[in-house]
Short mmCIF file of C-alpha atoms in Angstrom, two decimals:
data_model
loop_
_atom_site.label_atom_id
_atom_site.label_comp_id
_atom_site.label_asym_id
_atom_site.label_seq_id
_atom_site.Cartn_x
_atom_site.Cartn_y
_atom_site.Cartn_z
CA MET A 252 23.75 -6.91 0.60
CA THR A 253 22.21 -8.74 3.30
CA ALA A 254 20.24 -6.76 5.88
CA LYS A 255 20.88 -6.72 9.91
CA LEU A 256 19.06 -9.16 12.04
CA GLU A 257 18.34 -7.13 15.36
CA SER A 258 16.16 -8.14 18.35
CA LEU A 259 13.16 -6.41 19.09
CA PRO A 260 12.28 -4.31 21.83
CA HIS A 261 10.02 -5.70 24.89
CA GLY A 262 6.64 -5.74 24.96
CA LEU A 263 5.39 -5.34 21.49
CA THR A 264 2.24 -7.56 21.00
CA ASN A 265 0.43 -6.12 18.49
CA LEU A 266 0.50 -3.23 15.38
CA GLU A 267 -0.68 -0.22 18.00
CA ASP A 268 2.70 -1.40 20.27
CA HIS A 269 5.21 -0.90 17.48
CA GLU A 270 3.58 2.44 16.48
CA GLN A 271 4.17 4.00 19.79
CA GLN A 272 7.64 2.30 20.04
CA ALA A 273 8.45 3.75 16.62
CA GLN A 274 7.21 7.32 17.40
CA LYS A 275 9.93 7.11 20.56
CA ARG A 276 12.67 6.15 17.95
CA LEU A 277 12.18 8.62 15.39
CA ASP A 278 12.71 12.21 14.94
CA ASP A 279 9.86 14.43 14.55
CA VAL A 280 10.59 15.30 11.13
CA ALA A 281 10.58 11.49 10.11
CA TRP A 282 7.34 10.92 12.55
CA ALA A 283 5.63 13.69 10.46
CA TYR A 284 6.22 12.19 7.16
CA PHE A 285 5.64 8.55 7.98
CA SER A 286 2.71 8.97 10.66
CA GLY A 287 0.76 12.27 9.04
CA GLY A 288 -1.89 12.88 6.88
CA ALA A 289 -3.31 15.64 4.65
CA ALA A 290 -4.71 18.81 5.96
CA ASP A 291 -7.10 18.03 9.52
CA GLU A 292 -6.61 14.22 9.03
CA HIS A 293 -9.97 13.13 8.99
CA THR A 294 -9.58 10.73 6.46
CA LEU A 295 -6.27 9.32 8.15
CA HIS A 296 -8.54 8.67 11.07
CA HIS A 297 -11.51 7.74 9.39
CA ASN A 298 -9.65 5.10 7.48
CA ARG A 299 -9.08 3.13 10.98
CA GLN A 300 -12.08 4.01 12.51
CA ALA A 301 -14.30 2.72 9.60
CA TRP A 302 -12.77 -1.20 9.99
CA THR A 303 -13.28 -0.96 13.92
CA ASP A 304 -16.88 0.05 12.94
CA LEU A 305 -17.79 -2.88 10.82
CA ARG A 306 -19.02 -5.62 12.82
CA LEU A 307 -18.11 -9.52 12.41
CA HIS A 308 -21.18 -12.04 12.42
CA PRO A 309 -19.64 -15.69 13.13
CA ARG A 310 -20.26 -19.24 12.81
CA VAL A 311 -19.98 -21.72 15.50
CA LEU A 312 -19.40 -25.41 15.36
CA ARG A 313 -17.88 -25.60 11.77
CA PRO A 314 -15.14 -27.96 10.63
CA MET A 315 -11.58 -26.27 10.99
CA THR A 316 -9.57 -29.54 9.96
CA GLY A 317 -7.39 -28.43 7.20
CA GLY A 318 -7.74 -24.55 7.44
CA HIS A 319 -5.30 -22.39 5.93
CA THR A 320 -4.99 -18.73 4.26
CA ARG A 321 -3.57 -19.96 1.17
CA LEU A 322 -4.68 -17.66 -2.12
CA SER A 323 -4.37 -17.29 -5.49
CA LEU A 324 -3.74 -13.91 -6.93
CA LEU A 325 -2.69 -12.94 -10.82
CA GLY A 326 -1.74 -16.61 -11.44
CA LYS A 327 0.65 -16.84 -8.02
CA THR A 328 -0.24 -18.74 -4.83
CA LEU A 329 0.35 -16.73 -2.02
CA ALA A 330 0.62 -18.09 1.67
CA HIS A 331 -1.64 -15.23 2.88
CA PRO A 332 -3.42 -12.15 2.00
CA ILE A 333 -1.21 -9.69 3.68
CA LEU A 334 0.94 -7.19 0.81
CA LEU A 335 3.46 -4.63 1.97
CA ALA A 336 2.44 -1.36 0.23
CA PRO A 337 4.83 1.08 -1.78
CA VAL A 338 6.36 3.56 1.00
CA ALA A 339 8.86 6.12 -0.28
CA TYR A 340 12.32 6.80 1.31
CA GLN A 341 12.26 3.89 3.80
CA ARG A 342 16.40 4.64 4.71
CA MET A 343 14.68 7.78 6.67
CA VAL A 344 13.67 5.15 9.41
CA HIS A 345 16.82 2.58 8.86
CA THR A 346 19.64 2.24 7.33
CA ASP A 347 18.65 -1.09 5.85
CA GLY A 348 15.39 0.81 4.41
CA GLU A 349 13.54 -0.92 1.70
CA LEU A 350 16.16 -3.95 1.48
CA ALA A 351 15.24 -4.98 5.06
CA SER A 352 11.23 -4.55 4.08
CA ALA A 353 11.88 -6.90 1.21
CA TYR A 354 13.83 -9.50 2.73
CA ALA A 355 11.25 -9.68 5.59
CA ALA A 356 7.93 -9.87 3.12
CA ALA A 357 9.86 -12.99 1.40
CA ALA A 358 10.82 -14.35 4.89
CA GLN A 359 6.77 -14.18 5.64
CA GLY A 360 5.70 -14.82 2.13
CA ALA A 361 4.20 -11.63 1.77
CA GLY A 362 3.93 -9.91 -1.50
CA PHE A 363 5.99 -6.76 -1.76
CA VAL A 364 5.40 -3.88 -3.71
CA LEU A 365 8.45 -1.02 -4.25
CA SER A 366 8.33 2.44 -4.20
CA MET A 367 9.17 4.17 -6.99
CA GLN A 368 10.84 6.56 -4.67
CA THR A 369 12.82 4.07 -3.30
CA SER A 370 16.14 5.12 -1.49
CA THR A 371 17.53 1.57 -2.73
CA THR A 372 17.80 0.66 -6.10
CA MET A 373 15.14 -1.98 -7.40
CA GLN A 374 17.83 -4.05 -8.83
CA THR A 375 19.72 -4.27 -5.50
CA ILE A 376 16.08 -5.52 -3.75
CA ALA A 377 15.60 -7.97 -6.69
CA GLN A 378 18.77 -9.66 -6.47
CA ALA A 379 18.31 -10.01 -2.76
CA VAL A 380 15.24 -11.85 -2.43
CA HIS A 381 14.00 -12.71 -5.70
CA ALA A 382 15.36 -16.36 -5.58
CA GLU A 383 13.88 -16.77 -1.83
CA PRO A 384 11.51 -19.76 -1.89
CA GLY A 385 7.90 -18.95 -0.77
CA ARG A 386 8.21 -15.44 -1.23
CA GLY A 387 5.23 -13.23 -2.74
CA PRO A 388 4.98 -11.75 -5.52
CA MET A 389 7.13 -8.52 -6.22
CA TRP A 390 5.89 -5.65 -7.87
CA LEU A 391 7.45 -2.09 -8.67
CA GLN A 392 5.22 1.09 -7.94
CA LEU A 393 5.00 3.42 -11.09
CA TYR A 394 3.84 7.03 -11.21
CA LEU A 395 3.07 7.78 -14.87
CA HIS A 396 5.77 10.60 -15.32
CA TYR A 397 5.50 13.11 -18.07
CA ASP A 398 9.01 11.93 -19.79
CA ARG A 399 7.85 8.51 -21.64
CA GLY A 400 11.18 7.54 -22.39
CA PHE A 401 12.18 7.34 -18.77
CA VAL A 402 8.97 5.38 -17.79
CA VAL A 403 9.54 2.98 -20.89
CA GLU A 404 13.55 2.87 -19.25
CA MET A 405 11.87 2.09 -16.00
CA VAL A 406 9.82 -0.89 -17.22
CA LYS A 407 12.52 -2.22 -18.73
CA GLN A 408 14.69 -2.31 -15.66
CA ALA A 409 11.94 -3.59 -13.67
CA GLU A 410 11.14 -6.46 -16.24
CA ALA A 411 15.02 -7.65 -16.42
CA ALA A 412 15.16 -7.44 -12.86
CA GLY A 413 12.68 -9.96 -12.11
CA TYR A 414 9.41 -7.80 -10.92
CA GLU A 415 6.23 -9.78 -11.52
CA GLY A 416 3.73 -6.32 -11.61
CA LEU A 417 3.35 -2.83 -11.76
CA VAL A 418 1.34 -0.82 -9.43
CA VAL A 419 0.24 2.65 -11.28
CA THR A 420 -0.51 4.94 -8.55
CA VAL A 421 -3.42 7.43 -9.53
CA ASP A 422 -4.53 9.71 -6.73
CA ALA A 423 -1.47 11.61 -6.31
CA SER A 424 -0.98 13.93 -9.18
CA VAL A 425 0.11 16.61 -7.02
CA SER A 426 1.04 16.51 -3.32
CA GLY A 427 -1.84 16.60 -0.44
CA VAL A 428 -1.62 19.66 1.83
CA ARG A 429 0.28 18.10 4.47
CA ASP A 430 0.31 20.38 7.81
CA ARG A 431 2.24 17.99 9.87
CA GLU A 432 5.13 18.08 7.66
CA ARG A 433 4.95 21.82 6.61
CA ARG A 434 5.45 22.59 10.76
CA THR A 435 8.43 20.40 10.83
CA GLY A 436 10.23 21.80 7.96
CA PHE A 437 10.31 18.80 6.00
CA ARG A 438 13.38 17.81 4.26
CA LEU A 439 14.61 14.74 3.08
CA PRO A 440 18.38 13.61 4.87
CA ASP A 441 21.26 14.47 2.84
CA ASP A 442 21.76 10.50 2.43
CA VAL A 443 18.73 9.78 1.53
CA SER A 444 17.17 10.20 -2.22
CA ALA A 445 14.94 8.71 -4.77
CA VAL A 446 17.59 6.79 -6.62
CA HIS A 447 15.45 6.15 -9.82
CA LEU A 448 14.22 9.59 -10.08
CA ALA A 449 17.75 11.64 -10.08
CA GLY A 450 17.18 14.71 -12.25
CA GLN A 451 13.69 13.60 -13.21
CA TYR A 452 11.58 16.16 -11.11
CA HIS A 453 9.38 18.34 -12.90
CA ARG A 454 11.25 21.91 -14.39
CA ASN A 455 8.49 24.93 -14.03
CA ARG A 456 7.84 26.68 -17.13
CA PRO A 457 7.31 30.36 -17.34
CA LEU A 458 4.03 31.42 -16.30
CA ASN A 459 1.86 34.54 -17.73
CA ALA A 460 0.16 37.14 -15.61
CA GLY A 461 -2.93 35.25 -14.30
CA GLN A 462 -1.72 31.52 -14.90
CA SER A 463 -1.65 29.11 -12.13
CA ALA A 464 1.55 27.13 -11.16
CA LEU A 465 -0.53 24.10 -10.17
CA PHE A 466 -3.06 24.04 -13.68
CA ASP A 467 -0.92 25.72 -16.12
CA ASP A 468 2.47 24.32 -15.59
CA LEU A 469 2.53 21.20 -13.07
CA LEU A 470 -1.09 19.59 -14.21
CA LEU A 471 -0.17 20.14 -18.25
CA ALA A 472 1.66 16.65 -17.80
CA ALA A 473 -0.68 14.74 -15.47
CA PRO A 474 -1.69 11.31 -16.67
CA GLY A 475 -4.54 10.37 -17.84
CA TRP A 476 -6.58 6.88 -18.78
CA PRO A 477 -4.79 6.90 -22.70
CA ASP A 478 -1.44 7.15 -20.79
CA LEU A 479 -2.52 3.51 -18.87
CA VAL A 480 -3.51 2.00 -22.80
CA TRP A 481 -0.13 2.99 -23.62
CA LEU A 482 1.79 1.37 -20.60
CA LYS A 483 -0.25 -1.64 -21.40
CA SER A 484 1.20 -1.38 -25.09
CA ILE A 485 4.87 -1.54 -23.93
CA THR A 486 5.18 -4.36 -21.31
CA HIS A 487 3.98 -7.85 -20.85
CA LEU A 488 3.66 -7.32 -16.72
CA PRO A 489 0.22 -7.14 -14.96
CA ILE A 490 -0.93 -3.81 -14.42
CA LEU A 491 -3.04 -2.52 -11.39
CA ILE A 492 -3.84 0.83 -10.61
CA LYS A 493 -3.98 2.16 -7.03
CA GLY A 494 -5.91 4.80 -5.75
CA VAL A 495 -9.55 3.92 -6.91
CA LEU A 496 -12.11 5.05 -4.40
CA HIS A 497 -15.23 5.58 -7.41
CA GLU A 498 -17.11 2.51 -9.21
CA ASP A 499 -16.98 4.56 -12.35
CA ASP A 500 -13.36 4.33 -12.48
CA ALA A 501 -13.44 0.38 -11.49
CA ARG A 502 -15.35 -0.09 -14.71
CA LEU A 503 -12.80 2.15 -16.86
CA ALA A 504 -10.28 -0.02 -15.40
CA VAL A 505 -12.02 -3.02 -16.74
CA GLU A 506 -12.81 -1.84 -20.37
CA LEU A 507 -8.83 -0.86 -20.61
CA GLY A 508 -7.94 -4.38 -19.50
CA LEU A 509 -6.10 -3.53 -16.77
CA ASP A 510 -5.20 -6.49 -14.23
CA GLY A 511 -6.28 -5.54 -10.68
CA ILE A 512 -7.60 -2.59 -8.76
CA ILE A 513 -6.31 -1.21 -5.35
CA VAL A 514 -8.79 0.83 -3.44
CA SER A 515 -6.86 3.58 -1.57
CA ASN A 516 -6.96 7.04 -0.89
CA HIS A 517 -3.46 7.15 -0.25
CA GLY A 518 -3.26 6.72 3.49
CA GLY A 519 -5.42 9.86 3.85
CA ARG A 520 -1.84 11.64 2.75
CA THR A 521 -3.52 13.31 -0.41
CA LEU A 522 -7.39 14.64 -0.55
CA ASP A 523 -8.54 15.09 3.20
CA THR A 524 -12.19 14.00 3.68
CA VAL A 525 -12.63 11.39 1.03
CA PRO A 526 -14.26 8.50 2.30
CA ALA A 527 -12.55 5.66 4.28
CA THR A 528 -11.41 2.68 1.82
CA ALA A 529 -13.49 0.42 4.08
CA ASN A 530 -16.93 2.22 3.14
CA VAL A 531 -16.11 2.18 -0.75
CA LEU A 532 -14.69 -1.11 -0.91
CA ALA A 533 -18.28 -3.31 -1.75
CA ARG A 534 -19.21 -0.72 -4.24
CA ILE A 535 -15.75 -1.20 -6.00
CA VAL A 536 -15.65 -5.03 -6.21
CA ASP A 537 -18.90 -4.81 -7.76
CA ALA A 538 -18.01 -2.88 -10.43
CA ALA A 539 -14.55 -4.13 -11.03
CA ASP A 540 -16.19 -7.77 -12.57
CA HIS A 541 -13.43 -10.08 -12.75
CA LEU A 542 -10.80 -8.08 -11.60
CA PRO A 543 -9.01 -8.84 -8.32
CA VAL A 544 -9.22 -5.87 -5.88
CA LEU A 545 -7.16 -5.27 -3.32
CA VAL A 546 -7.60 -2.82 -0.18
CA ASP A 547 -5.18 -0.56 1.94
CA GLY A 548 -5.88 2.18 4.65
CA GLY A 549 -5.95 1.81 8.33
CA ILE A 550 -5.76 -2.08 8.44
CA ARG A 551 -4.33 -2.77 12.01
CA ARG A 552 -5.97 -6.08 13.33
CA GLY A 553 -6.45 -9.43 11.72
CA THR A 554 -10.14 -8.53 12.28
CA ASP A 555 -9.66 -6.10 9.85
CA VAL A 556 -8.13 -8.29 6.94
CA LEU A 557 -11.32 -10.91 7.42
CA LYS A 558 -13.41 -7.56 7.06
CA ALA A 559 -11.76 -6.54 3.85
CA LEU A 560 -12.04 -9.99 2.87
CA ALA A 561 -15.84 -10.39 3.32
CA LEU A 562 -16.35 -7.17 1.79
CA GLY A 563 -14.78 -8.70 -1.36
CA ALA A 564 -11.08 -7.92 -1.38
CA THR A 565 -8.88 -10.41 -2.78
CA ALA A 566 -6.00 -9.28 -0.62
CA VAL A 567 -4.86 -6.13 1.88
CA LEU A 568 -1.92 -4.39 1.86
CA ILE A 569 -0.20 -2.38 5.00
CA GLY A 570 2.04 0.46 4.92
CA ARG A 571 2.49 2.66 8.26
CA PRO A 572 2.49 -0.56 10.37
CA TYR A 573 5.57 -2.19 8.47
CA ILE A 574 7.35 1.28 8.64
CA TYR A 575 7.06 1.37 12.36
CA GLY A 576 8.19 -2.15 12.48
CA LEU A 577 11.15 -1.15 10.28
CA ALA A 578 12.29 1.98 12.75
CA ASN A 579 11.67 -0.54 15.72
CA ALA A 580 13.51 -3.55 14.69
CA GLY A 581 14.93 -3.41 10.79
CA ALA A 582 14.12 -6.52 8.91
CA VAL A 583 13.29 -8.40 12.27
CA GLY A 584 10.83 -5.82 13.04
CA VAL A 585 8.95 -5.80 9.50
CA ALA A 586 8.58 -9.46 9.65
CA HIS A 587 7.27 -9.35 13.27
CA VAL A 588 4.67 -6.84 11.77
CA LEU A 589 3.34 -9.26 9.33
CA ARG A 590 3.70 -12.52 11.66
CA LEU A 591 1.21 -10.54 14.08
CA LEU A 592 -1.17 -9.70 11.50
CA ARG A 593 -1.38 -13.14 9.93
CA ASP A 594 -1.60 -14.84 13.26
CA GLU A 595 -4.44 -12.50 14.04
CA LEU A 596 -6.10 -13.39 10.83
CA GLU A 597 -5.98 -17.39 11.34
CA VAL A 598 -7.35 -16.77 15.04
CA ALA A 599 -10.44 -14.43 13.63
CA MET A 600 -11.03 -16.67 10.77
CA ALA A 601 -11.03 -19.76 13.48
CA LEU A 602 -13.63 -17.70 15.70
CA SER A 603 -15.66 -16.94 12.79
CA GLY A 604 -16.18 -20.09 11.54
CA VAL A 605 -14.35 -19.89 8.19
CA ALA A 606 -11.29 -22.33 7.74
CA THR A 607 -10.30 -20.87 4.21
CA ILE A 608 -10.22 -18.01 2.41
CA ASP A 609 -12.78 -19.00 0.09
CA GLN A 610 -15.28 -19.64 2.70
CA ILE A 611 -15.29 -15.72 3.70
CA THR A 612 -18.39 -14.40 2.27
CA PRO A 613 -20.05 -11.18 2.76
CA GLU A 614 -22.28 -12.78 5.37
CA LEU A 615 -19.65 -12.76 7.84
CA ILE A 616 -20.57 -8.71 8.21
CA TYR A 617 -23.15 -8.07 10.75
CA ARG A 618 -26.07 -6.29 9.08
CA ASP A 619 -28.06 -4.36 11.68
CA HIS A 620 -31.68 -4.04 10.02
CA THR A 621 -33.73 -2.40 13.05
CA PHE A 622 -34.40 1.22 12.47
#
């Protein structure tokens, strides 16, 4: 399978332009699903504002010759520190769905994390891009399902298909209270589904009087830290956990020998009023010791990427922005979003006096010591 090449709409000069254009293209149901957050959406909005509130403290007259954005992550050299986060049901946005996003990531040298709720099979994605020269890492997202046999089968399929890492999402044992979706009466289109989850959804158990459908049924199968130990025992792939906001959880990840941490609040889609990822990133980095720490949530500018790296992140992930690019022009739209962000990062680095990623330090963040 190949993705269609489309023309970009006129006038898309930044990620905000992509978002505004995508809203015109998507129906109310799809827009609520992809752009909305939990409850009153405080965290959704704070994610973005927190990056803006940080100030850069540039140096001048520094040598820039030979500058680049290359870095090493889990033994692989990446062209730049921008990856595509796992986003479910991408065929709601464009007929090529995850295939278009994977092609764009490969073309732009970006890492790609395929959602466990993909609407295109993991094998199809891998076959399309695995041999592409210069592509970034290809990882599969996992939710630790109550059926361990199912998880084993998913992991085996991922290994056989050539995926190079597992991203275990740990901050969504239940769905958040997403008012925008409920107001639109959200339901998946008939031609879109989670292709690897057919028949695997939770089956309700009988409840006694006074019992909770959440605590006495659904959460009985919720995963815990021992499940990550078990997962390590069945795969050779590196394991990253996504959804960490507390430094004590970062320390547990180190103790268990996991391979990476993704600081994330699920884009503000699960628990509202938790901290913005920009506000907790530095303390997670401190607690994570030697582990690579990635971050997502609200990143819309190259300056945001630079700030994340200055706070100690190894790399960043974006979610909604590339979905908007997908809505606007399929694979071309996603590639455009990635290119815009990478170009902005290079400009921000040059104007801040840093030529390479390893020159980016916490001193690049302005600290106002006045009282």
